[in-house]
Coordinates of C-alpha atoms and ligand atoms in Angstrom, one line a residue:
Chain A
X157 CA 0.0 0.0 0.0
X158 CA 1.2 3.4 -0.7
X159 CA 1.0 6.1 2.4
X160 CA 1.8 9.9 2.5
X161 CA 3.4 11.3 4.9
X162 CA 6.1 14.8 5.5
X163 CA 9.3 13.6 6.8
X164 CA 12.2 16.4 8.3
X165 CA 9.7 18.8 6.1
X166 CA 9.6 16.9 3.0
X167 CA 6.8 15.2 1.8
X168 CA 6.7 11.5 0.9
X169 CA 4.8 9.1 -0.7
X170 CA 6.1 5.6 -0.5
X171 CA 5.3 2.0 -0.6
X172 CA 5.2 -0.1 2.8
X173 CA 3.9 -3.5 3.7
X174 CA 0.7 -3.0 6.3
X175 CA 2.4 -4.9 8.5
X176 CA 5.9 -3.2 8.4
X177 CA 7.0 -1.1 11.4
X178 CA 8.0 3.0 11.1
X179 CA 12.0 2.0 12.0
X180 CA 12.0 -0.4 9.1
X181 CA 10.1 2.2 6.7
X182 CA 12.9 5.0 8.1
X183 CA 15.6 2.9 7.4
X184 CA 14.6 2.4 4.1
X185 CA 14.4 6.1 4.0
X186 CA 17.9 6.2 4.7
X187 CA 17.3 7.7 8.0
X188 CA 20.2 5.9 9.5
X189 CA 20.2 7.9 13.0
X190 CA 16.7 5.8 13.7
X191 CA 18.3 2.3 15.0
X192 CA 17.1 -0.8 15.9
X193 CA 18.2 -2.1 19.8
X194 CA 15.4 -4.6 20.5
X195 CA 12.7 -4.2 18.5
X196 CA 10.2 -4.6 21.3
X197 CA 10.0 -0.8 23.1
X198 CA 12.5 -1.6 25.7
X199 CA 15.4 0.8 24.4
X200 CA 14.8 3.8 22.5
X201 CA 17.0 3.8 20.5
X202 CA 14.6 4.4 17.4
X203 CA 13.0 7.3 19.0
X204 CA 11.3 9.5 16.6
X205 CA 8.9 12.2 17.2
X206 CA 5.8 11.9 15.2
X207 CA 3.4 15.2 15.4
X208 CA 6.8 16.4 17.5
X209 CA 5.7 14.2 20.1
X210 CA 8.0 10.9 20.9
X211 CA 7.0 7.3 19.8
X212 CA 8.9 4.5 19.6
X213 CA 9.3 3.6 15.4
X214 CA 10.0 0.1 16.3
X215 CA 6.5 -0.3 17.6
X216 CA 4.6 1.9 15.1
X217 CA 3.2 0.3 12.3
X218 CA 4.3 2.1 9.3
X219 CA 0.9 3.0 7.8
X220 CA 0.1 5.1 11.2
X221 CA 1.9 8.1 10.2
X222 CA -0.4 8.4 6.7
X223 CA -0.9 12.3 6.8
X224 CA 1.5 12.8 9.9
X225 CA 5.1 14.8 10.5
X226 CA 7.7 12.6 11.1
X227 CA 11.4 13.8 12.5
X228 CA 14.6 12.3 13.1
X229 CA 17.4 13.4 14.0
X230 CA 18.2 14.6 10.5
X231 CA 15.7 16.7 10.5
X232 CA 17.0 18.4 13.6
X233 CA 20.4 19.5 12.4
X234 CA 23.5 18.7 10.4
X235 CA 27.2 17.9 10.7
X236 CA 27.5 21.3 9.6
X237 CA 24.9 23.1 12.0
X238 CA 24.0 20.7 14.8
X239 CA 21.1 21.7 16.7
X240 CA 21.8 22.9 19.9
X241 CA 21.0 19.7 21.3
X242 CA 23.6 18.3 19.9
X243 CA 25.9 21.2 20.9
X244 CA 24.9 20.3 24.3
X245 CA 26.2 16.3 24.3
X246 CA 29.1 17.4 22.8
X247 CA 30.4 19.8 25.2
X248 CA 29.0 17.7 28.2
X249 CA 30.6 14.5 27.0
X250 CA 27.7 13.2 26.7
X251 CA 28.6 10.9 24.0
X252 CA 30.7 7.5 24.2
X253 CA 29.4 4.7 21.4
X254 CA 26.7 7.1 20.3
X255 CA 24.1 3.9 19.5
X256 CA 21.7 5.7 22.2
X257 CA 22.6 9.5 21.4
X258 CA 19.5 10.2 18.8
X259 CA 16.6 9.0 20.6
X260 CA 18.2 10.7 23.3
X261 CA 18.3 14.2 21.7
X262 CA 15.3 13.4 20.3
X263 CA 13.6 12.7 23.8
X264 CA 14.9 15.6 25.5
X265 CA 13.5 17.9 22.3
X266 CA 10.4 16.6 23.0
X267 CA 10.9 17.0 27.0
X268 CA 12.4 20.9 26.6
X269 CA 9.0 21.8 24.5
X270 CA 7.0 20.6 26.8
X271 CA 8.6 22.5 29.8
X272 CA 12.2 24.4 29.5
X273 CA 13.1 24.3 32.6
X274 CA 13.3 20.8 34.0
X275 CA 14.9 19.7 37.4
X276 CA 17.4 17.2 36.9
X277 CA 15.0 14.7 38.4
X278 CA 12.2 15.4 35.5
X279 CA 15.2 14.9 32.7
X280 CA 15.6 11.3 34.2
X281 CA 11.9 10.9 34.7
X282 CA 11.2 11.7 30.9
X283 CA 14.5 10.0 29.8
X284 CA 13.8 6.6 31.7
X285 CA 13.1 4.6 28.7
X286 CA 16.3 5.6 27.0
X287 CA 19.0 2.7 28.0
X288 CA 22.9 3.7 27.2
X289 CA 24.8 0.8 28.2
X290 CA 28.1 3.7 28.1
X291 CA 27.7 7.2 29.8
X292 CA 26.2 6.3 33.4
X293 CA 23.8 9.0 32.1
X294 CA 25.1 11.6 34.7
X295 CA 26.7 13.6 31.4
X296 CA 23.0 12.6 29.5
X297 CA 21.4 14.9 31.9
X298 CA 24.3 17.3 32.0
X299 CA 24.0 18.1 28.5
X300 CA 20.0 18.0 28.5
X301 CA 20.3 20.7 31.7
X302 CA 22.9 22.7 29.3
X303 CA 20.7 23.0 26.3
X304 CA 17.7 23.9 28.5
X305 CA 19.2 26.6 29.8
X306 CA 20.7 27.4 26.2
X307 CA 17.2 27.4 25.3
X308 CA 16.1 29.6 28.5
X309 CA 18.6 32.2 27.1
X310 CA 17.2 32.4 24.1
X311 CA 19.9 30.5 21.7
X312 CA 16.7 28.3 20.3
X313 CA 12.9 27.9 20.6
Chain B
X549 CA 9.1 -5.8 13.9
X550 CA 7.3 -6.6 11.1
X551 CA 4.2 -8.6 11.1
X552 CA 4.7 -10.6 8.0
X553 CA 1.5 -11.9 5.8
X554 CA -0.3 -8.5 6.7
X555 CA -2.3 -7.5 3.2
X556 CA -4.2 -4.4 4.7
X557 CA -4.3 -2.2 6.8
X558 CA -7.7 -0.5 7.4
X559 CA -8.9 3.0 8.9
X560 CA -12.4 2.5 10.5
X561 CA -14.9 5.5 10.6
X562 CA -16.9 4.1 13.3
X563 CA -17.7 0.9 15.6
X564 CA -19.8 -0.7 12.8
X565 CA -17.5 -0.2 10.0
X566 CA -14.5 -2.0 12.1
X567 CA -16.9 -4.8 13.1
X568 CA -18.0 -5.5 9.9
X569 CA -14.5 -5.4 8.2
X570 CA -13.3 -8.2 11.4
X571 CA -15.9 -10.5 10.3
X572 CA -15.0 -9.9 6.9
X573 CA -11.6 -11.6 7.6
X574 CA -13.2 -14.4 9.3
X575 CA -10.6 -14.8 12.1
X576 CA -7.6 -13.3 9.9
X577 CA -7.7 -9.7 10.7
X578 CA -7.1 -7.9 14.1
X579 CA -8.0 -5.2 16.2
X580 CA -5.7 -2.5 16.8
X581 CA -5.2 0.9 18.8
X582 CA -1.7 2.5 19.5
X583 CA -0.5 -1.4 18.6
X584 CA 2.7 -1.4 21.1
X585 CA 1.2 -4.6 21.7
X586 CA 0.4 -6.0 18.8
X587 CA 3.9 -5.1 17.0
X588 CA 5.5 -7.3 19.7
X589 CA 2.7 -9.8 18.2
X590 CA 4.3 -13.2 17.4
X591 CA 1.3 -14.3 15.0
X592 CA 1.9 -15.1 11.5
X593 CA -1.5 -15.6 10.5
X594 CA -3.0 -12.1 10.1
X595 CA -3.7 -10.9 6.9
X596 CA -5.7 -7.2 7.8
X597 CA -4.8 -4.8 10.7
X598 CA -8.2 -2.7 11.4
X599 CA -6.8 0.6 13.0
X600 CA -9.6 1.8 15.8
X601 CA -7.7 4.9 16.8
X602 CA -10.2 7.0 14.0
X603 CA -13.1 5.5 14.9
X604 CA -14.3 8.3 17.6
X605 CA -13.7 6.2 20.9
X606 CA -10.8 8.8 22.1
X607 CA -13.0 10.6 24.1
X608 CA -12.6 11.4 27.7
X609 CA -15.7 12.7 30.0
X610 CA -17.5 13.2 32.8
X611 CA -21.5 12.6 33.8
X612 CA -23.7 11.7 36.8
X613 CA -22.1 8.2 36.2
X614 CA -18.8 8.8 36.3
X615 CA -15.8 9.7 34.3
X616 CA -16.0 7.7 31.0
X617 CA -12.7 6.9 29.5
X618 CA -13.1 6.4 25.4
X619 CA -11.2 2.6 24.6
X620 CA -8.7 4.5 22.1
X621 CA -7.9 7.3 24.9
X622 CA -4.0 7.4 24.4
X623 CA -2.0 7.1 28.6
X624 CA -0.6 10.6 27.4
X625 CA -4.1 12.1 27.2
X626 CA -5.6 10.9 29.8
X627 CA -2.5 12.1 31.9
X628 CA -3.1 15.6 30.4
X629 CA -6.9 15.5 30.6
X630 CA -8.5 17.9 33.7
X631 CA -11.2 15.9 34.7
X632 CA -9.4 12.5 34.6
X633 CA -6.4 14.5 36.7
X634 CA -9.1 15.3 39.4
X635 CA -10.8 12.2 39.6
X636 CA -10.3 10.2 42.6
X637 CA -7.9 12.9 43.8
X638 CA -5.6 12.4 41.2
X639 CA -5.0 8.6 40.9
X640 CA -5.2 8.2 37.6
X641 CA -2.3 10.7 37.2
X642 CA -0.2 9.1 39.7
X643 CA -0.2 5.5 38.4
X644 CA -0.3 6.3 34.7
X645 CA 3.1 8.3 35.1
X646 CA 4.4 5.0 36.5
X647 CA 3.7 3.3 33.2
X648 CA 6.5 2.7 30.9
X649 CA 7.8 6.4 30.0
X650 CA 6.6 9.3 27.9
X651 CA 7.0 7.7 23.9
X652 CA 5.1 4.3 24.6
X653 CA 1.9 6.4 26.3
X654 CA 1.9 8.6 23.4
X655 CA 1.0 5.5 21.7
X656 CA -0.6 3.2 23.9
X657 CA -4.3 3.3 24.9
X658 CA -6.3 2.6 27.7
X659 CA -8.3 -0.1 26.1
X660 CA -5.5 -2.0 24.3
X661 CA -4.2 -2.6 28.1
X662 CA -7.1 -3.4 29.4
X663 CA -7.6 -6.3 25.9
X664 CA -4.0 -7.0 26.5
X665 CA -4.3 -7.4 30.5
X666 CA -0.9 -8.4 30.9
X667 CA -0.8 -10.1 34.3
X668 CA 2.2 -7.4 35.6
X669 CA 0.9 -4.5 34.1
X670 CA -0.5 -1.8 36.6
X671 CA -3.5 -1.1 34.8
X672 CA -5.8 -4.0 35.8
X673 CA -4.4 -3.6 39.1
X674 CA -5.5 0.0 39.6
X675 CA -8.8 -0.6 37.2
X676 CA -10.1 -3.5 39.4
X677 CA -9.7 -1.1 42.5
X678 CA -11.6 1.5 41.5
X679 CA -14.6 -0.7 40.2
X680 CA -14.0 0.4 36.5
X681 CA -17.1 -1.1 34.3
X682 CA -16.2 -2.0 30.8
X683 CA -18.7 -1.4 27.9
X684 CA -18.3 -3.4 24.9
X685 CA -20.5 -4.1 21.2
X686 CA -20.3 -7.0 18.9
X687 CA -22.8 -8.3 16.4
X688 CA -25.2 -9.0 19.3
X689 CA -25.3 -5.7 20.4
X690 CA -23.6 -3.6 23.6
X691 CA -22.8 -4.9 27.2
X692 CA -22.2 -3.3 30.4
X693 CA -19.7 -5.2 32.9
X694 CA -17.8 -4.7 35.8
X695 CA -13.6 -5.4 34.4
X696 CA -13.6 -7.9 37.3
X697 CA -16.4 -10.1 36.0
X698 CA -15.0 -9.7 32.4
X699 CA -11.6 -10.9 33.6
X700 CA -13.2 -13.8 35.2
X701 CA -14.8 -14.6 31.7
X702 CA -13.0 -15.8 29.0
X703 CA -12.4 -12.0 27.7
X704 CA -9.9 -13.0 25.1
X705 CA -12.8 -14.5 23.0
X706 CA -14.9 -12.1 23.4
X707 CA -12.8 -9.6 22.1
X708 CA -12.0 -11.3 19.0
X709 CA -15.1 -10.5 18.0
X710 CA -16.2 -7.3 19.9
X711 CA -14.5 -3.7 20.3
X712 CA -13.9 -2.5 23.9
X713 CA -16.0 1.1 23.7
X714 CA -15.0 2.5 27.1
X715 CA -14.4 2.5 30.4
X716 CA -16.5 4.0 32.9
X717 CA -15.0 4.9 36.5
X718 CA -18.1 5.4 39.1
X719 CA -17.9 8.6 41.7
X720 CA -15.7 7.1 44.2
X721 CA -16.0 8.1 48.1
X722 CA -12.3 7.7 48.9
X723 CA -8.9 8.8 48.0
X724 CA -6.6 6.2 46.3
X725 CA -2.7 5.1 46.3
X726 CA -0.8 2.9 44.0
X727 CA 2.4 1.1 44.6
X728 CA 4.7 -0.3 42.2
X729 CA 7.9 -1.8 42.6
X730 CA 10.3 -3.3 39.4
X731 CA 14.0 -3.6 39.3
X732 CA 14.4 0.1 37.8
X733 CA 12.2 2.9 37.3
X734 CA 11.6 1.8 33.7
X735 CA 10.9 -1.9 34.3
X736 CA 7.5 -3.9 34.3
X737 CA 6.1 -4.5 38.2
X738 CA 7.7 -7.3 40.1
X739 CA 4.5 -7.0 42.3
X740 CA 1.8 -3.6 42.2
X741 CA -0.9 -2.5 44.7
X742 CA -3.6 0.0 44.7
X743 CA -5.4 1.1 47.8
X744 CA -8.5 3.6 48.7
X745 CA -9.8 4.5 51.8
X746 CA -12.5 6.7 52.9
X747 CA -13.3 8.2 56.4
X748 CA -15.8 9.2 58.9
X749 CA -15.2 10.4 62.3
X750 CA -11.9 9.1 62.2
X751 CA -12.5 5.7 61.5
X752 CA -12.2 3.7 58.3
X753 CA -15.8 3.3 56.4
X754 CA -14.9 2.1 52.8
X755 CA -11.7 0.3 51.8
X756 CA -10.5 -0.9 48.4
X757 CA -7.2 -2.7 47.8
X758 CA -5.4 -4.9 45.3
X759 CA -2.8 -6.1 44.1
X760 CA -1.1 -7.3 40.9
X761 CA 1.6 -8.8 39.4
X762 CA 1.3 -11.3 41.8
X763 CA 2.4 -13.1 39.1
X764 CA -1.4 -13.4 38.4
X765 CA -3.5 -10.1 37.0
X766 CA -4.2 -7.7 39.9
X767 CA -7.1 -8.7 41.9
X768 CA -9.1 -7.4 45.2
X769 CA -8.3 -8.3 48.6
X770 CA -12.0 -8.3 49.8
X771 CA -11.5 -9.9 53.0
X772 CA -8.9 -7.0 53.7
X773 CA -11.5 -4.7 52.4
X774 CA -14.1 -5.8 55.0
X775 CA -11.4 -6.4 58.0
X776 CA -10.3 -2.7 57.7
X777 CA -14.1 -1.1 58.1
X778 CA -14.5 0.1 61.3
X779 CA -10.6 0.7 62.5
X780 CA -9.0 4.0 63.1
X781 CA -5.8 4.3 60.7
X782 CA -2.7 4.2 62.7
X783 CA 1.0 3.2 62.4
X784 CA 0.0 -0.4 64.9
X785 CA -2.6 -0.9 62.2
X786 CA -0.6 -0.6 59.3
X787 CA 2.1 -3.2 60.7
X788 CA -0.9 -5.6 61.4
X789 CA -2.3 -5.8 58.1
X790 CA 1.0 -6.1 56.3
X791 CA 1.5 -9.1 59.0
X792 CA -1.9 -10.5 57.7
X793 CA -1.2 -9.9 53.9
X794 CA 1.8 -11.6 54.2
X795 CA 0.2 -14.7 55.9
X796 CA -2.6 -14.6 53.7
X797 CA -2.3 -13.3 50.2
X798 CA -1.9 -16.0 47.0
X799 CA 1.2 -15.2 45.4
X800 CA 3.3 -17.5 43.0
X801 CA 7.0 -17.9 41.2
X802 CA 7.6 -16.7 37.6
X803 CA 11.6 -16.3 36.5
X804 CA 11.0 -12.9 37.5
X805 CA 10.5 -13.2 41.1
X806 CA 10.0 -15.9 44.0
X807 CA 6.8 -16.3 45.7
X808 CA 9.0 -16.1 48.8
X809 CA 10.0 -12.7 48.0
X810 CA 6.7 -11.5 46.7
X811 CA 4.9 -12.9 49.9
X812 CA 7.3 -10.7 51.7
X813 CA 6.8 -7.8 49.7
X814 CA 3.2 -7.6 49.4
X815 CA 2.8 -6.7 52.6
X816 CA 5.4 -3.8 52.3
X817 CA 3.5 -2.7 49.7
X818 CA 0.3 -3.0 51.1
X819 CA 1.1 -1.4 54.6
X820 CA 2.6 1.7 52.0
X821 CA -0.4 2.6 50.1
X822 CA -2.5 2.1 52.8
X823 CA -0.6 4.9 55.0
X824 CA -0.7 6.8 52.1
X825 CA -4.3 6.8 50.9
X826 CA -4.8 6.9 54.7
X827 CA -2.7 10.1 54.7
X828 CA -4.8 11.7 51.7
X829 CA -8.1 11.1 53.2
X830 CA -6.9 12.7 56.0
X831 CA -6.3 11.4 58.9
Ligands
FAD986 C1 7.6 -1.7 26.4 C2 6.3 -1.7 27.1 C3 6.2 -1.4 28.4 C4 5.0 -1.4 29.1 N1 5.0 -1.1 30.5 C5 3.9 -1.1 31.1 C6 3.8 -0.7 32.5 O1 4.8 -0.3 33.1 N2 2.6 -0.8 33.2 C7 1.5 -1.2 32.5 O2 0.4 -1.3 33.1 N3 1.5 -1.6 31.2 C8 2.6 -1.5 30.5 N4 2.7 -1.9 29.2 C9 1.4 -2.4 28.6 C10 0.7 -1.3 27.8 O3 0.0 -0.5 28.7 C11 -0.1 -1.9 26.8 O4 0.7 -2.7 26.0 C12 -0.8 -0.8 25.9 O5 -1.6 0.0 26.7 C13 -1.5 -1.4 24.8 O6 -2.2 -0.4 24.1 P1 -2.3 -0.3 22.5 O7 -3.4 0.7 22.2 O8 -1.0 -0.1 21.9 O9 -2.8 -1.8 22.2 P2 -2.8 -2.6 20.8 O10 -1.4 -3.2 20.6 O11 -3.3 -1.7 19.7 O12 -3.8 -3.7 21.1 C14 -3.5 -4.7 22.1 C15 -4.6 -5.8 22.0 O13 -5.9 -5.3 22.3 C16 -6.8 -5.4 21.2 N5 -7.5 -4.1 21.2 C17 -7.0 -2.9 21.3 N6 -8.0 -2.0 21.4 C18 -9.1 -2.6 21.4 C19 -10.5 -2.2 21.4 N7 -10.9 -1.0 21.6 N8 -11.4 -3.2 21.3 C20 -11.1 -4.5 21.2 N9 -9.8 -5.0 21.1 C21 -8.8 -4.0 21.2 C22 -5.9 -5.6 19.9 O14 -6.5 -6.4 19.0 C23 -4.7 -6.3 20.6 O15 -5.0 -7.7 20.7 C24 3.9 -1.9 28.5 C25 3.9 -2.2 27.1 C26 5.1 -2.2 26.4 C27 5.1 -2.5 25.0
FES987 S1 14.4 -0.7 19.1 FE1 12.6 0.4 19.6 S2 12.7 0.6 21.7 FE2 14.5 -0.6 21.2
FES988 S1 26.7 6.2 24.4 FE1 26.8 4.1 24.1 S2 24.8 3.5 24.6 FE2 24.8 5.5 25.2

């Protein structure tokens, strides 16, 4: 079946199987940031926001986001101008194998809309479904806390 | 995930539409709402997924008999919702935070975890509690039951051939707590526990409790529930009953946790909500 559907602000309209799930359909996409830990919602590593709110893409069927904004993290920035998010992990160290570091940012985008100025506490209560087997997290909420208050400042909405 | 052999997928408009397309697959299609559940699906013999989430059951509101819950009512918006944060003084809020984290209850719905009533989830433990009422419509026609009677039935039948419309939570006297314990924050309950209380002059009139997870699906304690009518909340009280619960309550092994342990816990957990609804009905 064919579904349309805007990706990073472009608009798609691609074949999937009704039974595939979104993280297969990204991948085919070449949206390599969106990866597959488990497959069964236990991870988040392929964390995407759909309607800017965060869903797991390994648990989504595929024809769910027919008429629907998708983003990954290449729709937040680039090598070239990394979203401030991304700024943030950097600086804090937040970063070690990287395998959990999109659905990560992508989390804590969704968490700094909803309120900009979370106590450490609320970063780890919305990032509790993100496993990284590296950091510890301690630098994950670190770098969260930086780009809130980045965002506080006004360097981004 | 991918559920292989899947032909279609279907949006349907209303209750009728989806029931009519099920039958049409004659045991080969399948329900679903946010489908976290269903992706995780094993079955290989599905050939059309019927989407319910368009269907208008995503309401949430309040009448004389009580707050009705729409089946395809996503965790996240009854978390945001007004009159599902005041109900109960707040209960809902406080146990559906403790469900999985922010991405799966932007998906998953109230009525594809009461379907999928896993035995650990926390749901059924706190629906049970607070006398939820399911209403449900097949080709027969709607019925009105209480989620404890439909658990004791052989639900998983029924719907295979029937859409869960809502759930209905009736005006409750007391005020409610919910326990959970799992090996992290993130994890599935090792045991759960739900517990509401109301007061007069000081002593206990009304009681609810239960508990889940145990491995089995949460269920009441009634003979708790009668014991405690009549007794003042105290400390003395509290250390009683989670003596009593840990005597008496049926509890079992599973390769997540020993019924030695859960025996033991159970009372802990217990003793803790009850303090605490205790504590919010004001004592
Ligand atoms: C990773 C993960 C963690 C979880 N953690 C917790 C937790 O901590 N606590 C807890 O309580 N629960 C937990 N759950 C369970 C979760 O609450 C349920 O899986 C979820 O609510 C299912 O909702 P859904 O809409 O996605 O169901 P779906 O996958 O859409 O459906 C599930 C089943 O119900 C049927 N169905 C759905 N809606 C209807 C309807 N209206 N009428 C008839 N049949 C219907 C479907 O056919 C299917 O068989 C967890 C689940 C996952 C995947
Ligand atoms: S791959 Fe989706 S949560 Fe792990
Ligand atoms: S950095 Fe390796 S999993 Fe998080």
């Amino acid at each position: 079946m064919k579904i349309y559907f805007e990706l990073n602000g472009k608009p798609q309209y691609v074949e999937v199987e009704a039974g595939e799930s979104l993280l297969s359909l990204l991948r085919r996409l070449g949206m390599k940031s969106v990866k597959e830990g488990c497959g069964t919602g236990e991870c988040g590593t392929c964390t995407v926001l759909l309607e800017g709110k965060p869903v797991r893409s390994c648990l989504t069927f595929a024809p769910k986001v027919q008429g629907k904004r998708v983003t990954t993290l290449e729709g937040l920035g680039t090598l070239e101008d990394p979203h401030p998010l991304q700024r943030a992990f950097v600086e804090a160290g937040a970063v070690q194998c990287g395998f959990c570091t999109p659905g990560m940012i992508l989390t804590a985008y969704a968490l700094l809309q909803e309120n900009p100025d979370p106590t450490p506490h609320e970063v780890r209560e919305y990032l509790v479904g993100n496993l990284c087997r590296c950091t510890g997290y301690v630098k994950i909420v670190d770098a969260v806390l930086l780009a809130a208050q980045w965002k506080r400042e006004g360097q981004w909405r | 995930m991918r559920l292989r052999g899947v032909r279609r997928y279907h949006w349907a408009r209303d209750v009728d539409e989806a029931l009519s397309l099920l039958s049409a697959y004659q045991g080969k299609g399948a329900f679903l709402a946010g489908g976290v559940d269903l992706a995780r699906s094993p079955r290989t013999d599905l050939e059309g997924l019927i989407d319910l989430t368009g269907a208008g059951l995503s309401y949430i509101r309040e009448d004389g008999k009580g707050l009705h819950l729409g089946a395809t009512a996503t965790l996240a918006e009854i978390l945001s919702s007004a009159q599902a944060q005041e109900y109960a003084g707040g209960i809902l809020r406080e146990t559906l935070r403790l469900v999985a984290y922010p991405a799966l209850r932007n998906m998953a719905t109230l009525g594809g975890a009461v379907v999928s009533a896993h035995p650990w989830a926390d749901i059924p433990t706190l629906l049970v509690a607070l006398d939820a009422e399911v209403l449900y419509r097949n080709a027969e026609g709607e019925k009105r039951m209480s989620l404890a009677e439909l658990y004791r039935t052989d639900f998983r039948r029924i719907f295979r051939e029937s859409v869960l419309l809502e759930v209905l939570l009736p005006p409750l006297p007391g005020a409610f707590a919910f326990e959970k314990i799992g090996r992290n924050a993130g994890d599935i309950a090792l045991l759960n526990a739900c517990a509401g209380l109301a007061l007069e002059d000081g002593r206990i009139a009304w009681a609810r409790l239960s508990v889940g997870a145990r491995p089995e699906r949460g269920e009441r304690l009634p003979w708790l529930e009668e014991a405690l009518v009549g007794e003042r909340p105290s400390e003395a009280l509290w250390r009683k009953v989670e003596e009593e619960v840990r005597a008496r309550i049926e509890v079992g092994s599973d390769r997540r946790a020993s019924e030695a342990w859960r025996r033991e816990v159970a009372g802990v957990l217990v003793r803790r909500a009850l303090a605490r609804a205790a504590g919010k009905a004001g004592t």
